[in-house]
mmCIF file of C-alpha atoms in Angstrom:
data_model
loop_
_atom_site.group_PDB
_atom_site.id
_atom_site.type_symbol
_atom_site.label_atom_id
_atom_site.label_comp_id
_atom_site.label_asym_id
_atom_site.label_seq_id
_atom_site.Cartn_x
_atom_site.Cartn_y
_atom_site.Cartn_z
ATOM 1 C CA UNK A 4 -13.039 6.112 23.212
ATOM 2 C CA UNK A 5 -13.021 8.531 20.063
ATOM 3 C CA UNK A 6 -9.494 8.148 17.916
ATOM 4 C CA UNK A 7 -10.639 11.544 16.466
ATOM 5 C CA UNK A 8 -12.515 14.375 16.328
ATOM 6 C CA UNK A 9 -15.237 14.345 13.965
ATOM 7 C CA UNK A 10 -14.418 17.393 12.715
ATOM 8 C CA UNK A 11 -11.031 16.515 11.436
ATOM 9 C CA UNK A 12 -12.146 12.913 10.317
ATOM 10 C CA UNK A 13 -12.329 14.444 6.723
ATOM 11 C CA UNK A 14 -8.550 15.501 6.940
ATOM 12 C CA UNK A 15 -7.573 12.239 8.877
ATOM 13 C CA UNK A 16 -9.131 10.369 5.830
ATOM 14 C CA UNK A 17 -7.235 12.450 3.253
ATOM 15 C CA UNK A 18 -3.716 12.439 5.215
ATOM 16 C CA UNK A 19 -4.265 8.695 5.596
ATOM 17 C CA UNK A 20 -4.483 7.794 2.134
ATOM 18 C CA UNK A 21 -1.194 10.237 0.971
ATOM 19 C CA UNK A 22 0.295 8.255 3.636
ATOM 20 C CA UNK A 23 -0.482 5.111 2.773
ATOM 21 C CA UNK A 24 0.509 5.805 -0.990
ATOM 22 C CA UNK A 25 3.935 6.913 0.027
ATOM 23 C CA UNK A 26 4.917 4.047 2.513
ATOM 24 C CA UNK A 27 6.647 0.848 1.608
ATOM 25 C CA UNK A 28 3.755 -1.763 1.916
ATOM 26 C CA UNK A 29 6.228 -4.683 1.741
ATOM 27 C CA UNK A 30 10.511 -4.820 2.419
ATOM 28 C CA UNK A 31 11.798 -8.096 2.141
ATOM 29 C CA UNK A 32 15.378 -9.141 2.891
ATOM 30 C CA UNK A 33 17.087 -12.328 1.515
ATOM 31 C CA UNK A 34 20.776 -12.908 2.480
ATOM 32 C CA UNK A 35 22.940 -14.564 0.371
ATOM 33 C CA UNK A 36 21.049 -16.613 -2.393
ATOM 34 C CA UNK A 37 23.498 -17.998 -4.770
ATOM 35 C CA UNK A 38 26.309 -15.178 -3.101
ATOM 36 C CA UNK A 39 23.574 -12.535 -3.935
ATOM 37 C CA UNK A 40 22.103 -10.714 -0.933
ATOM 38 C CA UNK A 41 18.878 -9.221 -1.895
ATOM 39 C CA UNK A 42 16.163 -6.528 -0.380
ATOM 40 C CA UNK A 43 12.932 -5.431 -2.248
ATOM 41 C CA UNK A 44 11.636 -2.183 -0.993
ATOM 42 C CA UNK A 45 7.778 -1.896 -2.336
ATOM 43 C CA UNK A 46 5.490 0.981 -2.497
ATOM 44 C CA UNK A 47 2.407 0.874 -3.772
ATOM 45 C CA UNK A 48 3.902 2.184 -7.214
ATOM 46 C CA UNK A 49 6.758 0.934 -7.597
ATOM 47 C CA UNK A 50 9.636 -1.685 -6.378
ATOM 48 C CA UNK A 51 13.635 -0.815 -5.200
ATOM 49 C CA UNK A 52 15.558 -4.036 -5.808
ATOM 50 C CA UNK A 53 18.587 -3.501 -4.745
ATOM 51 C CA UNK A 54 21.282 -6.765 -4.906
ATOM 52 C CA UNK A 55 24.857 -7.029 -3.930
ATOM 53 C CA UNK A 56 27.276 -9.773 -3.270
ATOM 54 C CA UNK A 57 28.771 -11.265 -6.467
ATOM 55 C CA UNK A 58 26.926 -8.302 -8.426
ATOM 56 C CA UNK A 59 25.655 -5.058 -7.659
ATOM 57 C CA UNK A 60 23.107 -3.289 -8.629
ATOM 58 C CA UNK A 61 19.718 -1.609 -8.127
ATOM 59 C CA UNK A 62 16.574 -1.902 -10.258
ATOM 60 C CA UNK A 63 13.207 -0.235 -10.068
ATOM 61 C CA UNK A 64 9.986 -1.349 -11.749
ATOM 62 C CA UNK A 65 6.627 -0.592 -11.732
ATOM 63 C CA UNK A 66 3.717 -3.332 -10.449
ATOM 64 C CA UNK A 67 2.994 -3.761 -13.968
ATOM 65 C CA UNK A 68 6.755 -4.315 -15.280
ATOM 66 C CA UNK A 69 7.198 -6.647 -12.260
ATOM 67 C CA UNK A 70 4.237 -8.816 -12.995
ATOM 68 C CA UNK A 71 5.709 -8.847 -16.701
ATOM 69 C CA UNK A 72 9.016 -10.139 -15.045
ATOM 70 C CA UNK A 73 7.234 -12.386 -13.097
ATOM 71 C CA UNK A 74 4.825 -14.186 -16.138
ATOM 72 C CA UNK A 75 4.543 -17.745 -15.684
ATOM 73 C CA UNK A 76 6.384 -18.477 -12.454
ATOM 74 C CA UNK A 77 4.732 -19.896 -9.141
ATOM 75 C CA UNK A 78 4.858 -15.831 -7.879
ATOM 76 C CA UNK A 79 3.240 -14.403 -10.273
ATOM 77 C CA UNK A 80 -0.123 -14.384 -8.566
ATOM 78 C CA UNK A 81 1.602 -11.900 -5.871
ATOM 79 C CA UNK A 82 2.649 -9.566 -8.049
ATOM 80 C CA UNK A 83 -1.042 -9.799 -9.450
ATOM 81 C CA UNK A 84 -2.613 -9.042 -6.175
ATOM 82 C CA UNK A 85 -0.118 -6.223 -5.773
ATOM 83 C CA UNK A 86 -1.461 -4.647 -9.007
ATOM 84 C CA UNK A 87 -5.192 -4.686 -7.796
ATOM 85 C CA UNK A 88 -4.056 -3.417 -4.338
ATOM 86 C CA UNK A 89 -2.341 -0.500 -6.170
ATOM 87 C CA UNK A 90 -5.345 -0.248 -8.408
ATOM 88 C CA UNK A 91 -7.426 0.188 -5.638
ATOM 89 C CA UNK A 92 -5.100 2.439 -3.976
ATOM 90 C CA UNK A 93 -5.026 4.675 -7.344
ATOM 91 C CA UNK A 94 -8.799 5.196 -6.920
ATOM 92 C CA UNK A 95 -8.442 5.892 -3.001
ATOM 93 C CA UNK A 96 -6.075 8.730 -4.024
ATOM 94 C CA UNK A 97 -7.723 10.176 -6.697
ATOM 95 C CA UNK A 98 -10.907 10.383 -4.375
ATOM 96 C CA UNK A 99 -8.964 11.909 -1.539
ATOM 97 C CA UNK A 100 -7.776 14.869 -3.910
ATOM 98 C CA UNK A 101 -10.901 15.265 -5.102
ATOM 99 C CA UNK A 102 -12.544 15.443 -1.346
ATOM 100 C CA UNK A 103 -9.144 17.261 -0.557
ATOM 101 C CA UNK A 104 -10.224 20.446 -3.388
ATOM 102 C CA UNK A 105 -14.168 20.048 -3.104
ATOM 103 C CA UNK A 106 -14.771 18.569 0.309
ATOM 104 C CA UNK A 107 -17.985 20.405 0.940
ATOM 105 C CA UNK A 108 -19.500 18.811 -2.236
ATOM 106 C CA UNK A 109 -18.108 15.825 -1.284
ATOM 107 C CA UNK A 110 -19.451 15.915 2.171
ATOM 108 C CA UNK A 111 -22.843 16.683 0.692
ATOM 109 C CA UNK A 112 -22.760 13.539 -1.529
ATOM 110 C CA UNK A 113 -24.792 10.365 -0.874
ATOM 111 C CA UNK A 114 -22.223 8.258 0.690
ATOM 112 C CA UNK A 115 -19.423 9.206 3.479
ATOM 113 C CA UNK A 116 -16.368 10.188 2.054
ATOM 114 C CA UNK A 117 -14.260 9.357 5.316
ATOM 115 C CA UNK A 118 -15.824 5.721 5.575
ATOM 116 C CA UNK A 119 -15.267 5.388 1.602
ATOM 117 C CA UNK A 120 -11.557 5.942 1.977
ATOM 118 C CA UNK A 121 -11.772 3.732 5.138
ATOM 119 C CA UNK A 122 -13.045 0.988 3.053
ATOM 120 C CA UNK A 123 -10.745 1.939 0.625
ATOM 121 C CA UNK A 124 -7.962 1.335 2.343
ATOM 122 C CA UNK A 125 -8.950 -1.465 4.097
ATOM 123 C CA UNK A 126 -9.262 -3.702 0.745
ATOM 124 C CA UNK A 127 -5.626 -2.206 0.270
ATOM 125 C CA UNK A 128 -4.731 -3.339 3.174
ATOM 126 C CA UNK A 129 -6.240 -6.836 3.026
ATOM 127 C CA UNK A 130 -5.210 -7.148 -1.236
ATOM 128 C CA UNK A 131 -1.276 -5.927 0.131
ATOM 129 C CA UNK A 132 -1.400 -8.742 3.244
ATOM 130 C CA UNK A 133 -2.272 -11.511 0.835
ATOM 131 C CA UNK A 134 0.435 -10.536 -1.844
ATOM 132 C CA UNK A 135 2.544 -10.518 1.178
ATOM 133 C CA UNK A 136 1.808 -13.622 2.239
ATOM 134 C CA UNK A 137 2.113 -15.017 -0.949
ATOM 135 C CA UNK A 138 5.583 -13.641 -1.872
ATOM 136 C CA UNK A 139 6.859 -15.078 1.191
ATOM 137 C CA UNK A 140 5.522 -18.688 0.744
ATOM 138 C CA UNK A 141 5.755 -18.398 -2.958
ATOM 139 C CA UNK A 142 8.546 -16.249 -3.869
ATOM 140 C CA UNK A 143 12.423 -16.123 -2.906
ATOM 141 C CA UNK A 144 13.441 -17.255 0.956
ATOM 142 C CA UNK A 145 13.553 -14.104 2.833
ATOM 143 C CA UNK A 146 12.266 -12.006 5.848
ATOM 144 C CA UNK A 147 9.149 -10.043 5.157
ATOM 145 C CA UNK A 148 7.962 -6.685 6.744
ATOM 146 C CA UNK A 149 4.481 -5.852 5.734
ATOM 147 C CA UNK A 150 5.002 -2.291 7.249
ATOM 148 C CA UNK A 151 2.763 -0.555 5.353
ATOM 149 C CA UNK A 152 -0.214 -3.380 5.231
ATOM 150 C CA UNK A 153 -0.101 -3.002 8.784
ATOM 151 C CA UNK A 154 -0.628 0.892 8.685
ATOM 152 C CA UNK A 155 -3.361 0.749 6.011
ATOM 153 C CA UNK A 156 -5.503 -1.726 8.184
ATOM 154 C CA UNK A 157 -4.876 0.025 11.347
ATOM 155 C CA UNK A 158 -5.880 3.740 9.409
ATOM 156 C CA UNK A 159 -8.719 1.729 7.549
ATOM 157 C CA UNK A 160 -10.056 1.093 11.223
ATOM 158 C CA UNK A 161 -10.075 4.329 12.564
ATOM 159 C CA UNK A 162 -11.357 5.554 9.579
ATOM 160 C CA UNK A 163 -14.201 3.273 9.694
ATOM 161 C CA UNK A 164 -14.675 3.376 13.357
ATOM 162 C CA UNK A 165 -14.888 7.344 13.605
ATOM 163 C CA UNK A 166 -17.702 8.992 15.084
ATOM 164 C CA UNK A 167 -19.087 11.476 11.998
ATOM 165 C CA UNK A 168 -21.704 12.728 14.275
#
């Protein structure tokens, strides 16, 4: 079964990459931890933390600042994985921009750009899935929802299996 026609595969690869860059890869809710409830919405390039209960606040962090905040903690390895996933996704976004702006030149290159973006999204999905697992097992108790992880893995699968004839 063909998921996408060959002539639309390039556009799908570019849009898929941008979608993965914009969607949250992880949403975690931690109810009533010492009188405070927390909601973490982790995008590939930013984390938004909402806290309410005894005190209410909102914090926005980059992956690197979140990693430095967790330095020395058992959960730091999860944040290290997030930084790696964000770096790979940044590479994919840069490649997709070049592909979008110079599609004919990129298509004429030695590698299939659709497969490259599919592979990069697959790597991002696997690395962020590992980060989600580490956050769930070493981080604060809570309910993690790996939304963007699932979407990036599905889109990677579609891009890697598209018929490019």
